[in-house]
Short mmCIF file of C-alpha atoms and ligand atoms in Angstrom, two decimals:
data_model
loop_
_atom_site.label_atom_id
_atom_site.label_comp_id
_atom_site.label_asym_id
_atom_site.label_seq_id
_atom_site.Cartn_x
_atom_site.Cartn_y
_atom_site.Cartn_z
CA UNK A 723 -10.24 15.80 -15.54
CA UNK A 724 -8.64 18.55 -13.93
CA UNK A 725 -7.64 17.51 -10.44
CA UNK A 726 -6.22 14.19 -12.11
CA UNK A 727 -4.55 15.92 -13.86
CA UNK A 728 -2.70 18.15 -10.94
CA UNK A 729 -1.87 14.93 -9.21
CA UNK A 730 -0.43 13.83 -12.19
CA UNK A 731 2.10 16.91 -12.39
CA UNK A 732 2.69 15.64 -8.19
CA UNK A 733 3.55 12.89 -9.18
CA UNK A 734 6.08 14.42 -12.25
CA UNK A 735 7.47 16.50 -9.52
CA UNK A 736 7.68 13.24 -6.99
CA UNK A 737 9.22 11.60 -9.87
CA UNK A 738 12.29 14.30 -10.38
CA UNK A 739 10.58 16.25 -12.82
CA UNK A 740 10.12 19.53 -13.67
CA UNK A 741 6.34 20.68 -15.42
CA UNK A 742 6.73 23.46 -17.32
CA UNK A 743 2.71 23.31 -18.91
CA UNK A 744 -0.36 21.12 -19.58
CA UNK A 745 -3.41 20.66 -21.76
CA UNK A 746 -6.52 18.80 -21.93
CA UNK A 747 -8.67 17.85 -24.41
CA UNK A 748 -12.04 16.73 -24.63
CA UNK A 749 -12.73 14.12 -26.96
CA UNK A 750 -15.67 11.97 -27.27
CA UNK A 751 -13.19 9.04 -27.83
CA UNK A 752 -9.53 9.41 -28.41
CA UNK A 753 -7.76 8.92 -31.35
CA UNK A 754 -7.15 6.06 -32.54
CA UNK A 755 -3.30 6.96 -33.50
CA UNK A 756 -2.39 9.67 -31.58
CA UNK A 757 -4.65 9.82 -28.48
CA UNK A 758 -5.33 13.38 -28.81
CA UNK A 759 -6.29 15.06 -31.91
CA UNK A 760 -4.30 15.80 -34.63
CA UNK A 761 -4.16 19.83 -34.33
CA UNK A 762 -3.94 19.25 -30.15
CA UNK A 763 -1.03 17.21 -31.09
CA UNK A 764 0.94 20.21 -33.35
CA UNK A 765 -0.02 22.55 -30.99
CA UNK A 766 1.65 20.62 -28.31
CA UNK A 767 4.60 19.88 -30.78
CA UNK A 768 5.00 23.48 -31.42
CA UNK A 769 5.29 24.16 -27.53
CA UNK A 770 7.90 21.56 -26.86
CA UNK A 771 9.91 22.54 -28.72
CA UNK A 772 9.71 26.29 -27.41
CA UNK A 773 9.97 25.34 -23.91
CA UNK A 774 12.83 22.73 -24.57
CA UNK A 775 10.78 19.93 -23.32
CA UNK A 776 12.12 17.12 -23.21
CA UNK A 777 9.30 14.66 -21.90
CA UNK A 778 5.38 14.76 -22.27
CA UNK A 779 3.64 12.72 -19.95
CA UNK A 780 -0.22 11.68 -20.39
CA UNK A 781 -2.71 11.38 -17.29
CA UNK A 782 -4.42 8.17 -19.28
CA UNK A 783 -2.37 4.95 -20.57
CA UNK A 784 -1.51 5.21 -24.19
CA UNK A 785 -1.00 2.29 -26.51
CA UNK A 786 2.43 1.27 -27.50
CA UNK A 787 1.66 2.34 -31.11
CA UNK A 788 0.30 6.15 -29.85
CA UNK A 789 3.26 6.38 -27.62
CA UNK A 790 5.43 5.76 -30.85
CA UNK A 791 3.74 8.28 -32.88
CA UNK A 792 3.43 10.82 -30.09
CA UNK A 793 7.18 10.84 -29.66
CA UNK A 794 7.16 11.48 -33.62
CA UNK A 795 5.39 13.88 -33.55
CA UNK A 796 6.64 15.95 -30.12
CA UNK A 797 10.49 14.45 -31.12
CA UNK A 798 10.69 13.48 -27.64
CA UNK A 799 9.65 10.70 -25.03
CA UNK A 800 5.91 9.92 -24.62
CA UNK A 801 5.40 8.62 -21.04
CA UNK A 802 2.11 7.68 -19.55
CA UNK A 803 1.13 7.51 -15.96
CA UNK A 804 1.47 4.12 -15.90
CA UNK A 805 5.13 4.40 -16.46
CA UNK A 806 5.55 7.77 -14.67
CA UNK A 807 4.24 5.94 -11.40
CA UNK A 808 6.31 3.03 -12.47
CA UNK A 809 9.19 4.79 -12.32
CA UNK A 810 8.83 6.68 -9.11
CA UNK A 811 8.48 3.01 -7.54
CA UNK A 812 11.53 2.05 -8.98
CA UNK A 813 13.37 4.94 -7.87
CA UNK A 814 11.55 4.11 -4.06
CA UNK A 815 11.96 0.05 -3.92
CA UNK A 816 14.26 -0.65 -1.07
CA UNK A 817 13.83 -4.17 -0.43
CA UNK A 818 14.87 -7.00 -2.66
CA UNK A 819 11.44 -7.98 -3.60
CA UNK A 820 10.33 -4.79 -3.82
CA UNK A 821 13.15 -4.26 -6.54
CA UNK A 822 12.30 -7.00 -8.48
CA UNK A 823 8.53 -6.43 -8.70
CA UNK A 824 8.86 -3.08 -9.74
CA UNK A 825 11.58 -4.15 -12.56
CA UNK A 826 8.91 -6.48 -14.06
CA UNK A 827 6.42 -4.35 -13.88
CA UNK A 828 8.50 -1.79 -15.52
CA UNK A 829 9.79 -4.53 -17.99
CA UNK A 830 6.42 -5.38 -19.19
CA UNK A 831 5.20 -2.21 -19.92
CA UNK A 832 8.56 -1.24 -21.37
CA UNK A 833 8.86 -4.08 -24.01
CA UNK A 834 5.91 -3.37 -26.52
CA UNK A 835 7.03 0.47 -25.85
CA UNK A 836 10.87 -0.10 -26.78
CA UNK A 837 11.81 3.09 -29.44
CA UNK A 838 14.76 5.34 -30.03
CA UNK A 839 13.60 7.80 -27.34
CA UNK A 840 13.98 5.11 -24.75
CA UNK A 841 17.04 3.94 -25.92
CA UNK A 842 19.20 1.65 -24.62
CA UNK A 843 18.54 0.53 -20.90
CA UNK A 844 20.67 2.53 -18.41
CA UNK A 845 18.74 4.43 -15.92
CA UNK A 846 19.93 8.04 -15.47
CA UNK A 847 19.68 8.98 -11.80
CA UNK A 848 17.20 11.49 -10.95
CA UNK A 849 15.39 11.72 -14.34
CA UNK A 850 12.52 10.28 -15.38
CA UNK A 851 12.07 6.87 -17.37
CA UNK A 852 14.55 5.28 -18.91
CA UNK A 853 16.59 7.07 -20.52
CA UNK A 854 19.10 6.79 -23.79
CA UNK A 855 19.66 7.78 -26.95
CA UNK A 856 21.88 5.01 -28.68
CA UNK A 857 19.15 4.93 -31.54
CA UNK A 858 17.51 1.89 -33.36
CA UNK A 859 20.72 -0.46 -33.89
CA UNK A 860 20.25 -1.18 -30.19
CA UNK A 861 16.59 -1.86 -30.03
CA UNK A 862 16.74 -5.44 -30.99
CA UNK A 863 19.24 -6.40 -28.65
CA UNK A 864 17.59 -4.17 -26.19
CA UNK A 865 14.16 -6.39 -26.40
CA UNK A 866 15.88 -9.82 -26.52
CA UNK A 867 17.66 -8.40 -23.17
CA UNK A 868 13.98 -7.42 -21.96
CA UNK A 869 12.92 -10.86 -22.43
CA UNK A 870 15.55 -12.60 -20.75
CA UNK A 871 15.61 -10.32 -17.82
CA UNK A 872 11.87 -11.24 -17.49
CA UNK A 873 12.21 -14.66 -17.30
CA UNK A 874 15.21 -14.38 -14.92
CA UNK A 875 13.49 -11.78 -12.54
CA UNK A 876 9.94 -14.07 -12.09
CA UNK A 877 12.45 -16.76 -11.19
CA UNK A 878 14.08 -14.97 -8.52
CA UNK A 879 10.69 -13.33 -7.82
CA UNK A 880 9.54 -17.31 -6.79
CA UNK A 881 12.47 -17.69 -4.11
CA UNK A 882 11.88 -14.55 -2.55
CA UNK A 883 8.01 -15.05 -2.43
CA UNK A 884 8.45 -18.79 -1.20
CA UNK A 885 10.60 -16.91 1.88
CA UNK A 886 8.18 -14.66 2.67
CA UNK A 887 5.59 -17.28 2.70
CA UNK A 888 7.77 -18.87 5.17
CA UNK A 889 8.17 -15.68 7.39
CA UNK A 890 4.24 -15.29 6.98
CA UNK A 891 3.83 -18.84 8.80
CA UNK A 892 5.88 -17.92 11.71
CA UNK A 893 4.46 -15.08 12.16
CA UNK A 894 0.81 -16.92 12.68
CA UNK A 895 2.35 -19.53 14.73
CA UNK A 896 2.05 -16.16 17.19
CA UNK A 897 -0.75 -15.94 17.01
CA UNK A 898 -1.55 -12.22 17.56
CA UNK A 899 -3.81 -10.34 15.15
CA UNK A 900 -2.86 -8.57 12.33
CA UNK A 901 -4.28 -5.56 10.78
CA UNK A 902 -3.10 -3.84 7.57
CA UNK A 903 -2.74 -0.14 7.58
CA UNK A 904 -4.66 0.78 3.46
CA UNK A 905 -5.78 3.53 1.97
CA UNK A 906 -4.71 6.42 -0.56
CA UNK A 907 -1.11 7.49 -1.22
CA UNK A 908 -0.24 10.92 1.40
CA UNK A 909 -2.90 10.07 3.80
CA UNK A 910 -1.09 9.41 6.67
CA UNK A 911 -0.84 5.70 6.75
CA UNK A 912 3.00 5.88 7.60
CA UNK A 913 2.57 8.84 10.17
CA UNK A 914 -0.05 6.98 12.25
CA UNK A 915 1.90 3.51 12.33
CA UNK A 916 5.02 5.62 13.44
CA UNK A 917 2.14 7.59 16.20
CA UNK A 918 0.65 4.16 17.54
CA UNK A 919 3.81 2.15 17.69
CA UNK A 920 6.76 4.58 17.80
CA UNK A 921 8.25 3.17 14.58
CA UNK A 922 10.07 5.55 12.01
CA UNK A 923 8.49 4.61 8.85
CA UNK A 924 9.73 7.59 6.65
CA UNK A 925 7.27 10.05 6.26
CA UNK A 926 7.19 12.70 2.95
CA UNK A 927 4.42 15.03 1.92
CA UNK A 928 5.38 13.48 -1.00
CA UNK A 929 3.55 10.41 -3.38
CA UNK A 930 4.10 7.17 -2.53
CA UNK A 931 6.76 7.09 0.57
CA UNK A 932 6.36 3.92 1.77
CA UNK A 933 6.77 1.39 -0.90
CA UNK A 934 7.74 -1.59 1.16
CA UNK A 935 6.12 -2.70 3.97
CA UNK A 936 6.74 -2.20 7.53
CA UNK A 937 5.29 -4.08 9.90
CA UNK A 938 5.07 -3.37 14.11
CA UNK A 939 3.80 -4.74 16.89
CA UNK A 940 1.38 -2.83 19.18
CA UNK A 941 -0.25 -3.51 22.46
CA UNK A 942 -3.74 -2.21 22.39
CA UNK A 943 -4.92 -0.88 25.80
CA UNK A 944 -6.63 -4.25 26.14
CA UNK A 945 -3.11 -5.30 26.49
CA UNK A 946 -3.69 -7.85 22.95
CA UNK A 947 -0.96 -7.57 20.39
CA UNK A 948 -1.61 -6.62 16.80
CA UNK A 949 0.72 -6.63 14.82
CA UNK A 950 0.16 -3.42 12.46
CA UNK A 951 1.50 -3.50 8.76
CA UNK A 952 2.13 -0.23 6.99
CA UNK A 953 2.40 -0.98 3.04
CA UNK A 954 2.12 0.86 -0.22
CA UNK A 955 -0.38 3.87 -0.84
CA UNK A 956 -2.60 3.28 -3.48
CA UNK A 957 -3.57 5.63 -6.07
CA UNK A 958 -6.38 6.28 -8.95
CA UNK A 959 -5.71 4.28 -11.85
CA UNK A 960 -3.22 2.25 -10.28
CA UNK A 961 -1.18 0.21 -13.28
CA UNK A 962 -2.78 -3.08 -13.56
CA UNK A 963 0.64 -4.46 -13.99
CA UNK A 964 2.07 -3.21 -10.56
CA UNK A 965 -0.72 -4.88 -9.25
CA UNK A 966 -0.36 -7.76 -10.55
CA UNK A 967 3.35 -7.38 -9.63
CA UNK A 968 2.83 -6.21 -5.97
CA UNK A 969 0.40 -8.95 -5.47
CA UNK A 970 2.69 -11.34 -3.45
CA UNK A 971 2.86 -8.02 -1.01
CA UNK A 972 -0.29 -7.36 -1.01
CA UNK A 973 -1.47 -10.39 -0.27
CA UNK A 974 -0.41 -9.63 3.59
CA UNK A 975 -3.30 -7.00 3.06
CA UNK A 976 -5.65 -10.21 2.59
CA UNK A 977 -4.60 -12.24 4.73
CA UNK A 978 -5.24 -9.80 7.69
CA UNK A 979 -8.00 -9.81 10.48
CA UNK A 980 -8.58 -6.29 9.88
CA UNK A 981 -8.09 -3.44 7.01
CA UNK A 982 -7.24 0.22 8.72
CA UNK A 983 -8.60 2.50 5.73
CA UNK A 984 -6.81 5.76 6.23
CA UNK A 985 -8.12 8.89 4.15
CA UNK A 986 -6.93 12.34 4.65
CA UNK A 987 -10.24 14.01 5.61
CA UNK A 988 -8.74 17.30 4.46
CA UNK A 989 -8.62 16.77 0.80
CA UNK A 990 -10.86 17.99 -1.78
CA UNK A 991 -10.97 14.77 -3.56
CA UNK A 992 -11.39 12.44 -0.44
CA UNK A 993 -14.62 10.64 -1.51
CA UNK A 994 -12.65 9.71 -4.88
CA UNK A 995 -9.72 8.20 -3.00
CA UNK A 996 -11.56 6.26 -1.19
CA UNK A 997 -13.29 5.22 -4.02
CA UNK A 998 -10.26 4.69 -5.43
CA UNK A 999 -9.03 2.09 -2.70
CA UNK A 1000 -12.16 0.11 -2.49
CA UNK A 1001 -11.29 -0.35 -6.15
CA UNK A 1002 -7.69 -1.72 -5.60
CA UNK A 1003 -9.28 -3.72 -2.50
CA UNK A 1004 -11.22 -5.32 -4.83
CA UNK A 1005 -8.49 -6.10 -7.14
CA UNK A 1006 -6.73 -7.94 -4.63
CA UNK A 1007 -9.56 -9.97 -3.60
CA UNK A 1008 -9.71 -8.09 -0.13
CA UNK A 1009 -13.29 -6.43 -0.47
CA UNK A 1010 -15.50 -7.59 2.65
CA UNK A 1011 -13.03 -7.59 5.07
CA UNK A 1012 -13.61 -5.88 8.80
CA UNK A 1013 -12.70 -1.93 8.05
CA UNK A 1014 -12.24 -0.07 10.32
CA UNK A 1015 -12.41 3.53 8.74
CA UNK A 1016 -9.92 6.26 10.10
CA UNK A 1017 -10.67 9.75 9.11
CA UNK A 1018 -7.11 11.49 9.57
CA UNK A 1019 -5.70 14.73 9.12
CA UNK A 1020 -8.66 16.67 11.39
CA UNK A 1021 -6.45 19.44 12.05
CA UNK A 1022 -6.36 20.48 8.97
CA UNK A 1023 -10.42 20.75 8.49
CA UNK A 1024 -10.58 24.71 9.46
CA UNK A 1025 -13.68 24.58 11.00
CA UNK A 1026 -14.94 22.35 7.95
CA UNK A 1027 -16.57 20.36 10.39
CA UNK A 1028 -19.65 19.34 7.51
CA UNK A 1029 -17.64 16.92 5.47
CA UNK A 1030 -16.51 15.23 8.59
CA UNK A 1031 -19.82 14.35 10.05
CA UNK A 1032 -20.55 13.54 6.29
CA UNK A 1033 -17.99 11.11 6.62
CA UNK A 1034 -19.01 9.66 10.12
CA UNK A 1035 -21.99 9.59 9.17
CA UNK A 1036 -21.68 6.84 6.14
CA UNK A 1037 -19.33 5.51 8.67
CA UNK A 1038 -20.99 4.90 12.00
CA UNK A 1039 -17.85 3.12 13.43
CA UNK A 1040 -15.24 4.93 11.92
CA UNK A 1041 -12.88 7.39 13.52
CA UNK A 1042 -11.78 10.75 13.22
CA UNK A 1043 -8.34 11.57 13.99
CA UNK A 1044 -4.81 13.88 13.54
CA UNK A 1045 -2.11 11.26 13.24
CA UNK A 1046 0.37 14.83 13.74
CA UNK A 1047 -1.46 15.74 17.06
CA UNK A 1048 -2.87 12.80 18.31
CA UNK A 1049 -6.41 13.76 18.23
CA UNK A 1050 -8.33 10.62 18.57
CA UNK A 1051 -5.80 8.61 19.10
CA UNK A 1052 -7.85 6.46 22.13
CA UNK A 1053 -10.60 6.22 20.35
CA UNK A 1054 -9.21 4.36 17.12
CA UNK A 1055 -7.31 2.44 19.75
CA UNK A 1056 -10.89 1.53 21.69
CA UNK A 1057 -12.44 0.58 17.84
CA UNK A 1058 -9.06 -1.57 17.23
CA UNK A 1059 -9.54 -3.25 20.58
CA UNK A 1060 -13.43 -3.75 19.86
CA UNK A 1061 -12.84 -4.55 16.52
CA UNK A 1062 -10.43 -7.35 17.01
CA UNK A 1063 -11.50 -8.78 19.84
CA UNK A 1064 -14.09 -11.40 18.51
CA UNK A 1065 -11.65 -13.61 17.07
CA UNK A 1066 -10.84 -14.13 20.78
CA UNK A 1067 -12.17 -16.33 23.16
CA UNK A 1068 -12.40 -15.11 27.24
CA UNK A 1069 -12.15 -17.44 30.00
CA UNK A 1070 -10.34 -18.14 33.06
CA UNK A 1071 -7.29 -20.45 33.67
CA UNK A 1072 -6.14 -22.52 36.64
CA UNK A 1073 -2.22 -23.00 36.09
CA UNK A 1074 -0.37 -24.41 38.95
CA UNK A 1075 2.66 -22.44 39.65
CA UNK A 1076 5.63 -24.66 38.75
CA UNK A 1077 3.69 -24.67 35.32
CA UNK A 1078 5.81 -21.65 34.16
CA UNK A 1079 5.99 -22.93 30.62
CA UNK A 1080 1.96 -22.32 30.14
CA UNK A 1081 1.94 -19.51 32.15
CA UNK A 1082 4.24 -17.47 29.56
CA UNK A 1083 2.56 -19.15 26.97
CA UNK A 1084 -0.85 -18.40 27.66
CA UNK A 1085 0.56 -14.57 28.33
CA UNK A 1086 2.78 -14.66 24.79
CA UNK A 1087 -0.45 -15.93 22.58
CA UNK A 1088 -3.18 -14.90 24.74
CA UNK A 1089 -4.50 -11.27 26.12
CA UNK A 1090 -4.27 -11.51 30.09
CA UNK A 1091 -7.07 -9.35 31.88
CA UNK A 1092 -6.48 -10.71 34.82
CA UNK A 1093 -3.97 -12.33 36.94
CA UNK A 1094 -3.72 -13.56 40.44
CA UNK A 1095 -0.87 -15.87 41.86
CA UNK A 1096 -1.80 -15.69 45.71
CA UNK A 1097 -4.22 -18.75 45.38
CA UNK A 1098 -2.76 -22.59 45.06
CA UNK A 1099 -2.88 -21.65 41.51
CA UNK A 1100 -2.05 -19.17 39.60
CA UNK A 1101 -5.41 -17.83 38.20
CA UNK A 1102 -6.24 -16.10 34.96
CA UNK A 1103 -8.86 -14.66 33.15
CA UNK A 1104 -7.63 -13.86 29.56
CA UNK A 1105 -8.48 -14.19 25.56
CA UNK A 1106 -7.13 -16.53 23.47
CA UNK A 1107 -7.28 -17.39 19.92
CA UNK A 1108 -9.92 -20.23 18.91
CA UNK A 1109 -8.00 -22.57 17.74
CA UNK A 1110 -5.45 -22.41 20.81
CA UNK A 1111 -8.60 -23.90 22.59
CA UNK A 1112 -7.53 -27.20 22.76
CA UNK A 1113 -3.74 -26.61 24.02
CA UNK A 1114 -5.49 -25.00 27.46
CA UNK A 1115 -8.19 -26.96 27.97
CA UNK A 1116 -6.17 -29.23 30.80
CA UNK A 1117 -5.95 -25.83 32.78
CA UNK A 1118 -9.73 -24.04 31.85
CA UNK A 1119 -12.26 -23.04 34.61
CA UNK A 1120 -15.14 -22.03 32.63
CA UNK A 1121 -15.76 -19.55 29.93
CA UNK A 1122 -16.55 -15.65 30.33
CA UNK A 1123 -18.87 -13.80 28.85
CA UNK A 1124 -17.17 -11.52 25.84
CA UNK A 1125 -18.36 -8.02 26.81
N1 GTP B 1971 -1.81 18.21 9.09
C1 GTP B 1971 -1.63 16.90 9.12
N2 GTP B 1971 -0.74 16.34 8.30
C2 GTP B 1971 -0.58 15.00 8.36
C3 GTP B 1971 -1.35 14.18 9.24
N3 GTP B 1971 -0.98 12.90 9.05
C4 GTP B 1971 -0.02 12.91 8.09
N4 GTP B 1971 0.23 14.16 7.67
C5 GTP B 1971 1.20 14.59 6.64
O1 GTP B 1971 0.81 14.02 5.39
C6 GTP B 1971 1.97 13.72 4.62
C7 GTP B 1971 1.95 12.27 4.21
O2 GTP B 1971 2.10 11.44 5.34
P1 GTP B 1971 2.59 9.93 5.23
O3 GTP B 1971 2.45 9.33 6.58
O4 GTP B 1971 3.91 9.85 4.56
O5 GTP B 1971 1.47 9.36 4.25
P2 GTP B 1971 1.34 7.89 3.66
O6 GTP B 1971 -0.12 7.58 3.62
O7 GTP B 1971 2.21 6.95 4.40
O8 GTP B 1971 1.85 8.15 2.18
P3 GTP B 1971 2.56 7.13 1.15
O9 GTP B 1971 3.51 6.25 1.88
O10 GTP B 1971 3.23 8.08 0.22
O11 GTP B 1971 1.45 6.39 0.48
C8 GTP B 1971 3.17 14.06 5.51
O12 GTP B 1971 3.62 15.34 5.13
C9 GTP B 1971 2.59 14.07 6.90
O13 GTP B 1971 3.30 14.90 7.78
C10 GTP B 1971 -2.30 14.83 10.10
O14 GTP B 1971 -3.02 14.23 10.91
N5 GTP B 1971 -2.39 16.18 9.99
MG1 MG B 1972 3.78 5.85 3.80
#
């Protein structure tokens, strides 16, 4: 398919690469040894070797046997898009645990793969894949070194997951809402966190920017705190294997009261992408949580105004906004506030005033409407989580009605 193919020479060029050409083939089911046909595959040959090439990269994921007999055949290295987008995360993983899940990932797909082309495992900076040339003498060694790193990685993997976990729980002893920013890699996710909170998430016109996630605190005009999570874009045909490796991360997607599906508005292929995500939602067991849908990048419709009422259509709460300009901006913060509020409960407080300890309290966890401290007591009308119920009770008037 055409356009999947052009995002997979965006994400060659994302990756370091240079394309110099491309081909497709339709086949009613692909070869069994090579992928493509045998006469696709000399032609191919015949311009790689005119053009210098010294990598061929296929839009589908190839078997560990085709990849061996494609790099016969071309005399150089066979990557798929599994391992092209593997190795853009690798060259993108900041964080510890980012690191380490992407190095298994890559590990795993690498070890049935191991051949001369790959070589020997240093990483050349700026190129893509592993890179090498030693030759076969090193390949045994090379996949008993695999192994072991991938037994010592999911063990460090565990102590960095078991911290998180820990981090996770303090965070909920706050007690604010959290909502996870989702949706398709370059649609804006990164831009609007840095728009709604004033953080400076790095933002690229590039594939995948944010790899690790970023998370910020924002008061909604309703004056509750959410605490917003940026994380990693997602993509069509997103490697199982990074999945499965960027679960622990993505389980903060889960675990959230509410999933912010960005999609750039603006692109041809939006319907697909969002597709695309529901799909990965799925994956991660996160399909049926509260959406909110954000329909960004508006300023770049031109007048297209059909495919955004499309949109908002199939989407009667969803929002259409410019994370660049700010464009509907207060609305998406009205839905946030709407959308979060029923895990809250309203009602007023009595607090006497030497009670300063509750009184912060009740303003840390809880969403204060309304405040008066000119009576005997200090007066309140404010939301507060369900199960904080209990710890006010000594100091509740009587319950308001949620508007
Ligand atoms: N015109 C326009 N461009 C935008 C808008 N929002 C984001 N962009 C641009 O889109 C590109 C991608 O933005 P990011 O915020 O990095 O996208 P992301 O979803 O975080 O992407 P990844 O982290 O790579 O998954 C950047 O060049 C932004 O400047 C918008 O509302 N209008
Ligand atoms: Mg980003």
């Amino acid at each position: 398919m055409r356009e999947s193919l052009d995002e997979l020479a965006e994400l060659a060029n994302t990756a370091g690469g240079q394309v110099v050409g491309d081909g497709l083939q339709k086949l009613a089911s692909p070869c069994a040894a090579t992928f493509i046909g045998k006469g696709k595959a000399a032609e191919f040959a015949l311009h790689c070797r005119q053009a210098d090439v010294d990598t061929v990269i296929f839009d589908d994921e190839l078997s560990p046997a085709q990849s061996r007999n494609l790099e016969r055949v071309f005399n150089c290295k066979v990557l798929d898009r599994t391992s092209l987008i593997l190795d853009i995360f690798a060259q993108r993983a900041r964080t510890r645990e980012g690191k380490l899940q992407i190095e298994l990932a890559q590990l795993q797909h690498l070890l049935p793969r191991l051949t001369r082309f790959w070589g020997h495992l240093s990483r050349q900076k700026g190129g893509i894949g592993m890179r090498g040339g030693e030759g076969e003498t090193q390949l045994e060694t090379d996949r008993r070194r695999v192994q072991d790193r991938i037994a010592r990685i999911s063990k460090d993997l565990e102590v960095v997951r078991r911290q998180r976990s820990t981090q996770r729980q303090s965070r909920q002893r706050n007690h604010w809402a959290l909502a996870s920013i989702v949706g398709y890699t370059n649609a804006g996710k990164s831009t609007l966190l840095n728009k709604l909170t004033g953080a400076a998430v790095l933002v690229e016109d590039k594939l995948f920017a944010t790899l690790d996630p970023a998370t910020r605190r924002l008061r909604l005009p309703t004056n509750q705190n959410v605490l917003l999570t940026d994380t990693v874009g997602f993509i069509r045909k997103l490697p199982h294997g990074l999945v499965e490796a960027f679960k622990a991360t993505l389980e903060e997607v889960v675990q959230t009261d509410l999933l912010v599906h960005v999609v750039d508005a603006s692109h041809p292929q939006a319907e697909e992408q969002m597709q695309a995500v529901d799909a990965v939602l799925r994956e991660i067991g996160a399909e049926g949580k509260p959406t909110l849908m954000v329909f960004n990048k508006i300023d770049q419709l031109n007048g297209n105004n059909n495919v955004l009422s499309g949109f908002l259509e199939r989407h009667p709460h969803g929002v259409a906004i410019s994370a660049t300009s700010g464009e509907g901006i207060p609305a998406l913060l009205q839905q946030l506030s709407s959308q979060l509020r029923p895990i809250r409960e309203f009602m007023e407080f009595s607090v006497p005033h030497d009670r300063t300890g509750v009184i912060a309290r009740l303003h840390e966890v809880g969403q204060v409407v309304e405040r008066n401290y000119n009576g005997k007591t200090a007066r309140f009308k404010a939301r507060i989580p369900p199960h904080l119920r209990e710890e006010f009770a000594p100091f509740m008037v009587r319950e308001l009605q949620t508007a």
